[in-house]
mmCIF file of C-alpha atoms in Angstrom:
data_model
loop_
_atom_site.group_PDB
_atom_site.id
_atom_site.type_symbol
_atom_site.label_atom_id
_atom_site.label_comp_id
_atom_site.label_asym_id
_atom_site.label_seq_id
_atom_site.Cartn_x
_atom_site.Cartn_y
_atom_site.Cartn_z
ATOM 1 C CA ALA S 1 -82.915 -30.804 44.670
ATOM 2 C CA GLN S 2 -79.136 -29.223 44.607
ATOM 3 C CA THR S 3 -79.078 -25.569 45.061
ATOM 4 C CA VAL S 4 -75.981 -23.087 44.363
ATOM 5 C CA THR S 5 -75.575 -20.015 46.133
ATOM 6 C CA GLN S 6 -73.316 -17.311 45.609
ATOM 7 C CA SER S 7 -73.647 -14.465 48.134
ATOM 8 C CA GLN S 8 -71.478 -11.970 46.649
ATOM 9 C CA PRO S 9 -73.296 -10.105 43.584
ATOM 10 C CA GLU S 10 -70.188 -8.165 42.561
ATOM 11 C CA MET S 11 -66.463 -8.022 44.258
ATOM 12 C CA SER S 12 -63.776 -5.374 43.275
ATOM 13 C CA VAL S 13 -60.368 -5.857 43.234
ATOM 14 C CA GLN S 14 -57.171 -3.729 42.390
ATOM 15 C CA GLU S 15 -55.144 -5.267 39.374
ATOM 16 C CA ALA S 16 -52.304 -7.487 40.777
ATOM 17 C CA GLU S 17 -54.064 -8.147 44.235
ATOM 18 C CA THR S 18 -55.854 -11.277 45.088
ATOM 19 C CA VAL S 19 -59.699 -11.703 45.547
ATOM 20 C CA THR S 20 -61.903 -14.561 46.894
ATOM 21 C CA LEU S 21 -65.067 -15.683 45.510
ATOM 22 C CA SER S 22 -67.629 -17.433 47.541
ATOM 23 C CA CYS S 23 -70.064 -20.697 46.509
ATOM 24 C CA THR S 24 -72.038 -22.773 48.837
ATOM 25 C CA TYR S 25 -74.183 -25.742 47.743
ATOM 26 C CA ASP S 26 -76.588 -27.929 49.073
ATOM 27 C CA THR S 27 -76.654 -31.820 47.946
ATOM 28 C CA SER S 28 -77.417 -35.002 49.451
ATOM 29 C CA GLU S 29 -74.839 -36.998 47.187
ATOM 30 C CA SER S 30 -71.479 -38.035 48.268
ATOM 31 C CA ASP S 31 -69.795 -38.040 44.917
ATOM 32 C CA TYR S 32 -70.091 -34.728 42.492
ATOM 33 C CA TYR S 33 -68.231 -32.468 40.636
ATOM 34 C CA LEU S 34 -67.791 -28.527 40.892
ATOM 35 C CA PHE S 35 -67.039 -25.963 38.293
ATOM 36 C CA TRP S 36 -65.999 -22.141 38.191
ATOM 37 C CA TYR S 37 -67.009 -20.915 34.721
ATOM 38 C CA LYS S 38 -66.012 -17.324 33.521
ATOM 39 C CA GLN S 39 -68.380 -15.119 31.295
ATOM 40 C CA PRO S 40 -66.362 -12.386 30.049
ATOM 41 C CA PRO S 41 -68.477 -9.339 28.379
ATOM 42 C CA SER S 42 -68.013 -11.269 25.064
ATOM 43 C CA ARG S 43 -70.834 -13.686 26.707
ATOM 44 C CA GLN S 44 -68.924 -16.839 26.193
ATOM 45 C CA MET S 45 -68.564 -19.397 28.882
ATOM 46 C CA ILE S 46 -64.954 -20.460 29.781
ATOM 47 C CA LEU S 47 -64.208 -22.763 32.327
ATOM 48 C CA VAL S 48 -61.780 -21.839 34.931
ATOM 49 C CA ILE S 49 -61.375 -24.615 37.267
ATOM 50 C CA ARG S 50 -63.016 -28.008 38.182
ATOM 51 C CA GLN S 51 -63.048 -30.232 41.323
ATOM 52 C CA GLU S 52 -63.867 -33.578 42.195
ATOM 53 C CA ALA S 53 -65.705 -34.291 45.424
ATOM 54 C CA TYR S 54 -63.779 -37.435 46.105
ATOM 55 C CA LYS S 55 -60.275 -35.409 46.061
ATOM 56 C CA GLN S 56 -59.051 -33.630 48.973
ATOM 57 C CA GLN S 57 -56.811 -31.750 47.390
ATOM 58 C CA ASN S 58 -57.508 -28.413 46.206
ATOM 59 C CA ALA S 59 -57.689 -27.749 42.540
ATOM 60 C CA THR S 60 -55.375 -25.234 41.081
ATOM 61 C CA GLU S 61 -54.989 -23.875 37.624
ATOM 62 C CA ASN S 62 -52.349 -21.072 37.291
ATOM 63 C CA ARG S 63 -53.546 -18.162 39.064
ATOM 64 C CA PHE S 64 -56.801 -19.607 40.106
ATOM 65 C CA SER S 65 -57.119 -22.102 42.787
ATOM 66 C CA VAL S 66 -60.291 -23.341 44.924
ATOM 67 C CA ASN S 67 -60.707 -23.792 48.338
ATOM 68 C CA PHE S 68 -62.981 -26.733 48.905
ATOM 69 C CA GLN S 69 -64.492 -27.618 52.264
ATOM 70 C CA LYS S 70 -66.598 -30.706 51.658
ATOM 71 C CA ALA S 71 -68.186 -31.085 55.136
ATOM 72 C CA ALA S 72 -69.148 -27.305 55.039
ATOM 73 C CA LYS S 73 -70.413 -27.633 51.195
ATOM 74 C CA SER S 74 -67.956 -24.445 50.500
ATOM 75 C CA PHE S 75 -66.678 -24.049 47.015
ATOM 76 C CA SER S 76 -64.470 -20.771 46.760
ATOM 77 C CA LEU S 77 -62.439 -19.427 44.199
ATOM 78 C CA LYS S 78 -59.263 -17.403 44.815
ATOM 79 C CA ILE S 79 -57.975 -15.102 41.823
ATOM 80 C CA SER S 80 -54.141 -14.228 42.561
ATOM 81 C CA ASP S 81 -52.584 -11.618 40.953
ATOM 82 C CA SER S 82 -55.550 -10.202 38.988
ATOM 83 C CA GLN S 83 -55.575 -9.107 35.663
ATOM 84 C CA LEU S 84 -57.402 -6.621 33.576
ATOM 85 C CA GLY S 85 -58.547 -9.588 31.670
ATOM 86 C CA ASP S 86 -59.985 -11.455 34.633
ATOM 87 C CA ALA S 87 -63.008 -8.990 34.647
ATOM 88 C CA ALA S 88 -66.167 -10.895 34.159
ATOM 89 C CA MET S 89 -69.060 -12.976 35.859
ATOM 90 C CA TYR S 90 -67.807 -15.946 37.237
ATOM 91 C CA PHE S 91 -70.405 -18.644 38.008
ATOM 92 C CA CYS S 92 -70.095 -21.613 40.581
ATOM 93 C CA ALA S 93 -71.527 -25.257 39.053
ATOM 94 C CA TYR S 94 -72.300 -28.463 40.605
ATOM 95 C CA ARG S 95 -73.006 -31.318 38.885
ATOM 96 C CA LYS S 96 -73.766 -34.981 40.600
ATOM 97 C CA ALA S 97 -71.121 -37.716 39.409
ATOM 98 C CA ALA S 98 -73.820 -39.598 37.805
ATOM 99 C CA GLY S 99 -75.686 -36.961 36.246
ATOM 100 C CA ASN S 100 -75.229 -34.414 33.422
ATOM 101 C CA LYS S 101 -77.436 -31.372 34.541
ATOM 102 C CA LEU S 102 -75.072 -28.475 35.594
ATOM 103 C CA THR S 103 -76.559 -26.436 38.243
ATOM 104 C CA PHE S 104 -75.437 -22.853 38.515
ATOM 105 C CA GLY S 105 -75.161 -20.174 41.423
ATOM 106 C CA GLY S 106 -76.725 -16.727 40.349
ATOM 107 C CA GLY S 107 -72.969 -15.467 39.863
ATOM 108 C CA THR S 108 -70.521 -12.907 40.975
ATOM 109 C CA ARG S 109 -69.497 -9.985 39.165
ATOM 110 C CA VAL S 110 -65.931 -9.357 39.409
ATOM 111 C CA LEU S 111 -64.271 -5.726 38.651
ATOM 112 C CA VAL S 112 -60.341 -5.142 38.340
ATOM 113 C CA LYS S 113 -59.329 -1.851 39.029
ATOM 114 C CA PRO S 114 -56.188 -0.697 37.325
ATOM 115 C CA ASP H 1 -61.422 -24.101 14.970
ATOM 116 C CA THR H 2 -64.633 -23.417 16.861
ATOM 117 C CA ALA H 3 -65.523 -26.415 19.347
ATOM 118 C CA VAL H 4 -68.813 -25.455 19.958
ATOM 119 C CA SER H 5 -71.027 -23.114 17.585
ATOM 120 C CA GLN H 6 -74.253 -21.534 17.503
ATOM 121 C CA THR H 7 -76.142 -19.704 14.679
ATOM 122 C CA PRO H 8 -77.127 -17.295 14.812
ATOM 123 C CA LYS H 9 -75.447 -15.058 17.745
ATOM 124 C CA TYR H 10 -78.223 -12.509 17.552
ATOM 125 C CA LEU H 11 -82.294 -13.193 16.677
ATOM 126 C CA VAL H 12 -84.537 -10.542 16.918
ATOM 127 C CA THR H 13 -88.071 -11.290 16.284
ATOM 128 C CA GLN H 14 -91.717 -10.628 16.515
ATOM 129 C CA MET H 15 -94.219 -12.048 19.125
ATOM 130 C CA GLY H 16 -95.951 -15.239 17.890
ATOM 131 C CA ASN H 17 -93.255 -16.090 15.194
ATOM 132 C CA ASP H 18 -91.443 -19.349 15.205
ATOM 133 C CA LYS H 19 -87.624 -19.195 15.115
ATOM 134 C CA SER H 20 -84.634 -22.072 15.245
ATOM 135 C CA ILE H 21 -81.369 -21.783 16.890
ATOM 136 C CA LYS H 22 -78.747 -24.446 15.484
ATOM 137 C CA CYS H 23 -75.775 -25.949 17.451
ATOM 138 C CA GLU H 24 -73.043 -27.704 15.973
ATOM 139 C CA GLN H 25 -69.698 -29.447 17.819
ATOM 140 C CA ASN H 26 -66.825 -30.957 16.627
ATOM 141 C CA LEU H 27 -65.365 -32.363 19.601
ATOM 142 C CA GLY H 28 -66.725 -35.802 18.787
ATOM 143 C CA HIS H 29 -68.806 -35.679 22.049
ATOM 144 C CA ASP H 30 -72.091 -37.638 22.871
ATOM 145 C CA THR H 31 -73.769 -35.298 25.121
ATOM 146 C CA MET H 32 -75.369 -32.129 23.958
ATOM 147 C CA TYR H 33 -77.643 -29.468 25.874
ATOM 148 C CA TRP H 34 -79.363 -26.293 25.969
ATOM 149 C CA TYR H 35 -79.073 -23.636 28.809
ATOM 150 C CA LYS H 36 -81.226 -20.216 28.999
ATOM 151 C CA GLN H 37 -79.647 -17.392 30.535
ATOM 152 C CA ASP H 38 -82.294 -14.794 31.645
ATOM 153 C CA SER H 39 -81.648 -11.095 32.221
ATOM 154 C CA LYS H 40 -80.528 -11.412 35.726
ATOM 155 C CA LYS H 41 -77.803 -13.744 34.296
ATOM 156 C CA PHE H 42 -79.284 -16.812 35.860
ATOM 157 C CA LEU H 43 -78.478 -19.970 33.894
ATOM 158 C CA LYS H 44 -80.937 -23.208 33.917
ATOM 159 C CA ILE H 45 -80.658 -26.276 31.754
ATOM 160 C CA MET H 46 -83.425 -26.604 29.395
ATOM 161 C CA PHE H 47 -82.578 -29.889 27.656
ATOM 162 C CA SER H 48 -79.929 -32.697 27.418
ATOM 163 C CA TYR H 49 -79.675 -35.087 24.571
ATOM 164 C CA ASN H 50 -77.104 -37.982 24.317
ATOM 165 C CA ASN H 51 -76.728 -39.671 20.924
ATOM 166 C CA LYS H 52 -79.675 -38.192 19.934
ATOM 167 C CA GLU H 53 -81.424 -39.498 22.784
ATOM 168 C CA LEU H 54 -83.574 -37.091 25.062
ATOM 169 C CA ILE H 55 -82.098 -37.536 28.705
ATOM 170 C CA ILE H 56 -83.045 -34.153 30.093
ATOM 171 C CA ASN H 57 -86.250 -32.159 30.008
ATOM 172 C CA GLU H 58 -86.551 -29.751 32.657
ATOM 173 C CA THR H 59 -90.017 -28.010 32.717
ATOM 174 C CA VAL H 60 -90.008 -26.043 29.827
ATOM 175 C CA PRO H 61 -93.250 -24.955 27.770
ATOM 176 C CA ASN H 62 -94.039 -27.091 25.017
ATOM 177 C CA ARG H 63 -93.179 -24.381 22.397
ATOM 178 C CA PHE H 64 -89.735 -25.486 22.888
ATOM 179 C CA SER H 65 -88.735 -28.563 20.985
ATOM 180 C CA PRO H 66 -85.071 -29.559 20.747
ATOM 181 C CA LYS H 67 -84.191 -31.486 17.770
ATOM 182 C CA SER H 68 -80.800 -33.681 17.366
ATOM 183 C CA PRO H 69 -80.378 -34.836 13.692
ATOM 184 C CA ASP H 70 -76.962 -36.630 14.701
ATOM 185 C CA LYS H 71 -74.762 -36.633 17.895
ATOM 186 C CA ALA H 72 -73.008 -33.511 16.516
ATOM 187 C CA HIS H 73 -75.881 -31.337 16.210
ATOM 188 C CA LEU H 74 -78.668 -30.051 18.351
ATOM 189 C CA ASN H 75 -81.206 -27.509 17.291
ATOM 190 C CA LEU H 76 -83.684 -25.516 19.268
ATOM 191 C CA HIS H 77 -87.203 -24.986 17.920
ATOM 192 C CA ILE H 78 -89.320 -22.212 19.601
ATOM 193 C CA ASN H 79 -93.002 -21.904 18.504
ATOM 194 C CA SER H 80 -95.203 -18.713 19.036
ATOM 195 C CA LEU H 81 -92.502 -16.740 20.683
ATOM 196 C CA GLU H 82 -93.621 -14.970 23.828
ATOM 197 C CA LEU H 83 -91.554 -11.856 25.324
ATOM 198 C CA GLY H 84 -90.662 -13.836 28.264
ATOM 199 C CA ASP H 85 -88.588 -15.952 26.027
ATOM 200 C CA SER H 86 -86.377 -13.155 25.562
ATOM 201 C CA ALA H 87 -82.754 -14.414 26.952
ATOM 202 C CA VAL H 88 -79.374 -15.856 25.957
ATOM 203 C CA TYR H 89 -79.737 -19.410 24.904
ATOM 204 C CA PHE H 90 -76.308 -21.634 25.235
ATOM 205 C CA CYS H 91 -75.507 -24.834 23.696
ATOM 206 C CA ALA H 92 -72.803 -27.156 25.431
ATOM 207 C CA SER H 93 -71.340 -30.676 24.771
ATOM 208 C CA SER H 94 -69.561 -33.006 26.680
ATOM 209 C CA ARG H 95 -68.531 -36.568 26.648
ATOM 210 C CA ARG H 96 -70.806 -38.947 28.533
ATOM 211 C CA GLY H 97 -68.998 -40.466 31.501
ATOM 212 C CA ALA H 98 -67.704 -39.693 34.880
ATOM 213 C CA THR H 99 -64.958 -36.817 33.854
ATOM 214 C CA ASP H 100 -67.141 -34.965 31.396
ATOM 215 C CA THR H 101 -66.710 -31.384 31.716
ATOM 216 C CA GLN H 102 -69.019 -29.044 29.841
ATOM 217 C CA TYR H 103 -67.853 -26.789 26.890
ATOM 218 C CA PHE H 104 -70.322 -23.927 25.999
ATOM 219 C CA GLY H 105 -70.993 -22.328 22.518
ATOM 220 C CA PRO H 106 -70.888 -18.560 22.622
ATOM 221 C CA GLY H 107 -74.535 -18.072 23.116
ATOM 222 C CA THR H 108 -77.552 -16.930 21.069
ATOM 223 C CA ARG H 109 -79.285 -13.605 22.007
ATOM 224 C CA LEU H 110 -82.901 -13.854 21.494
ATOM 225 C CA THR H 111 -84.993 -10.801 21.635
ATOM 226 C CA VAL H 112 -88.788 -11.095 21.149
ATOM 227 C CA LEU H 113 -90.465 -7.735 20.608
#
């Protein structure tokens, strides 16, 4: 069974600084997708970024970028120029290419200090 | 316009009661899901329907029964509610296919007293 691990329960960052969230996963599949979702206090789950395992290039969305290391089964999220609105729980998630089920990590809470 | 909507947003009820949570998506997606987020924020899939057909059924008690009247709706009915059912329940939807991303509803916070 696939597992997703986020080893940092909480991270704190100064506004305008950069923070990196860790995620590792375990799978025997060669083709899959990885996601980062943000959950602010409003509870809404918002897709931040998505990475296809067959792509070597790391995905980027504005201030959010990932470092995808397939051999190491690592998928970290970097938030650059952190803003107060980035404060939220961040969840890493995995999905087999041929499947529908998202498997989530335990989440990392990001605190942004003004 | 809301893409994935759930009603109600909050639900407080007594143990033993039966309750339903409704979900609707206007994205034209074929596949819908129910996830449960427990008090420790851990998210886990419960069910998935594709075009009204059940395709994922994780080890969920029989008291939980999803119902999909059409591909835009997926409701969750819970019988004989227990304290441990207190959680946030999220509905999500996606296209079926290799590139589908799941889009989530706002969640329903269920509190069983």
